[in-house]
Amino acid sequence: MHWALVGVAVVCVTVMAAGGVAAVLWRWVPPFGRDRALRPKLWGAGVLMSAAGLGLFMFLGPLGAEDPAVNFAVPLAGMGINFAGLAVQTLARRPGRVT
């Protein structure tokens, strides 16, 4: 059962990171976020940060070690990176500065 969960987590983080790369390189945002993401490159950077944070959290935390308490600081840092990525995605929904 553990390896099935790891496989599902790998697929989810990979799809999330691919969407972030597409937004950063080609300004492509998935259909569910097109009307809200006013700055696609910034949104993609936030998605990449969230994917990296979730990867750190999941694979070095609950899904990584036999004893999750061994590396307690790294999964917490991953959750911090995830929340920072969500904050960047929120900023991408606001209009930029007008010069």
CSV table of C-alpha atoms in Angstrom, one decimal:
chain,number,residue,atom,x,y,z
A,1,MET,CA,0.0,0.0,0.0
A,2,HIS,CA,2.9,2.3,0.8
A,3,TRP,CA,4.3,2.1,-2.8
A,4,ALA,CA,0.9,2.8,-4.3
A,5,LEU,CA,0.6,6.0,-2.3
A,6,VAL,CA,4.1,7.0,-3.3
A,7,GLY,CA,3.3,6.4,-6.9
A,8,VAL,CA,0.1,8.6,-6.7
A,9,ALA,CA,2.1,11.3,-5.0
A,10,VAL,CA,4.8,11.2,-7.6
A,11,VAL,CA,2.2,11.6,-10.4
A,12,CYS,CA,0.5,14.5,-8.6
A,13,VAL,CA,3.7,16.4,-7.9
A,14,THR,CA,4.9,15.8,-11.5
A,15,VAL,CA,1.7,17.0,-13.1
A,16,MET,CA,1.7,20.1,-10.8
A,17,ALA,CA,5.4,20.9,-11.7
A,18,ALA,CA,4.6,20.4,-15.4
A,19,GLY,CA,1.8,22.9,-15.2
A,20,GLY,CA,4.2,25.4,-13.5
A,21,VAL,CA,6.8,25.0,-16.1
A,22,ALA,CA,4.2,25.5,-18.9
A,23,ALA,CA,3.1,28.7,-17.2
A,24,VAL,CA,6.6,30.0,-16.7
A,25,LEU,CA,7.9,29.2,-20.2
A,26,TRP,CA,4.8,29.7,-22.4
A,27,ARG,CA,2.4,31.6,-20.2
A,28,TRP,CA,-0.1,28.8,-20.5
A,29,VAL,CA,-2.4,28.4,-17.5
A,30,PRO,CA,-4.8,25.4,-17.2
A,31,PRO,CA,-8.5,26.2,-18.1
A,32,PHE,CA,-9.6,26.3,-14.4
A,33,GLY,CA,-7.3,29.2,-13.6
A,34,ARG,CA,-7.2,31.2,-16.8
A,35,ASP,CA,-9.7,33.8,-15.8
A,36,ARG,CA,-8.1,34.4,-12.3
A,37,ALA,CA,-4.3,34.3,-13.1
A,38,LEU,CA,-3.5,37.8,-14.4
A,39,ARG,CA,0.3,37.2,-14.3
A,40,PRO,CA,0.9,33.7,-15.7
A,41,LYS,CA,4.7,33.6,-15.2
A,42,LEU,CA,4.3,34.5,-11.5
A,43,TRP,CA,1.5,32.0,-11.1
A,44,GLY,CA,3.8,29.3,-12.6
A,45,ALA,CA,6.6,30.2,-10.3
A,46,GLY,CA,4.2,29.8,-7.4
A,47,VAL,CA,3.1,26.4,-8.6
A,48,LEU,CA,6.7,25.3,-9.0
A,49,MET,CA,7.4,26.4,-5.4
A,50,SER,CA,4.3,24.5,-4.2
A,51,ALA,CA,5.3,21.4,-6.0
A,52,ALA,CA,8.8,21.5,-4.6
A,53,GLY,CA,7.4,22.1,-1.1
A,54,LEU,CA,4.9,19.2,-1.4
A,55,GLY,CA,7.7,17.0,-2.7
A,56,LEU,CA,9.9,17.8,0.2
A,57,PHE,CA,7.1,17.3,2.7
A,58,MET,CA,5.8,14.0,1.3
A,59,PHE,CA,8.9,12.2,0.3
A,60,LEU,CA,11.1,13.3,3.2
A,61,GLY,CA,8.3,13.2,5.7
A,62,PRO,CA,5.3,10.8,6.0
A,63,LEU,CA,6.0,8.8,2.8
A,64,GLY,CA,9.8,8.8,3.0
A,65,ALA,CA,11.2,7.3,6.1
A,66,GLU,CA,10.1,4.4,8.3
A,67,ASP,CA,10.0,6.7,11.3
A,68,PRO,CA,8.7,10.2,10.3
A,69,ALA,CA,10.1,11.7,13.5
A,70,VAL,CA,13.7,11.2,12.2
A,71,ASN,CA,13.7,14.2,9.9
A,72,PHE,CA,11.2,16.5,11.5
A,73,ALA,CA,12.6,19.8,10.3
A,74,VAL,CA,12.8,19.0,6.6
A,75,PRO,CA,9.0,18.3,6.1
A,76,LEU,CA,8.2,21.4,8.0
A,77,ALA,CA,10.4,23.4,5.7
A,78,GLY,CA,8.6,21.7,2.8
A,79,MET,CA,5.3,22.9,4.1
A,80,GLY,CA,6.7,26.4,4.5
A,81,ILE,CA,7.8,26.4,0.9
A,82,ASN,CA,4.4,25.1,-0.1
A,83,PHE,CA,2.6,28.0,1.7
A,84,ALA,CA,5.1,30.5,0.2
A,85,GLY,CA,4.2,29.1,-3.2
A,86,LEU,CA,0.5,29.5,-2.4
A,87,ALA,CA,1.2,33.1,-1.4
A,88,VAL,CA,2.9,33.8,-4.7
A,89,GLN,CA,0.0,32.3,-6.6
A,90,THR,CA,-2.3,34.6,-4.7
A,91,LEU,CA,-0.1,37.6,-5.7
A,92,ALA,CA,-0.4,36.4,-9.3
A,93,ARG,CA,-4.1,37.0,-9.2
A,94,ARG,CA,-3.6,40.7,-8.5
A,95,PRO,CA,-2.8,43.2,-11.3
A,96,GLY,CA,0.8,44.3,-11.5
A,97,ARG,CA,2.1,47.9,-11.1
A,98,VAL,CA,1.2,50.3,-13.8
A,99,THR,CA,4.1,52.4,-15.1
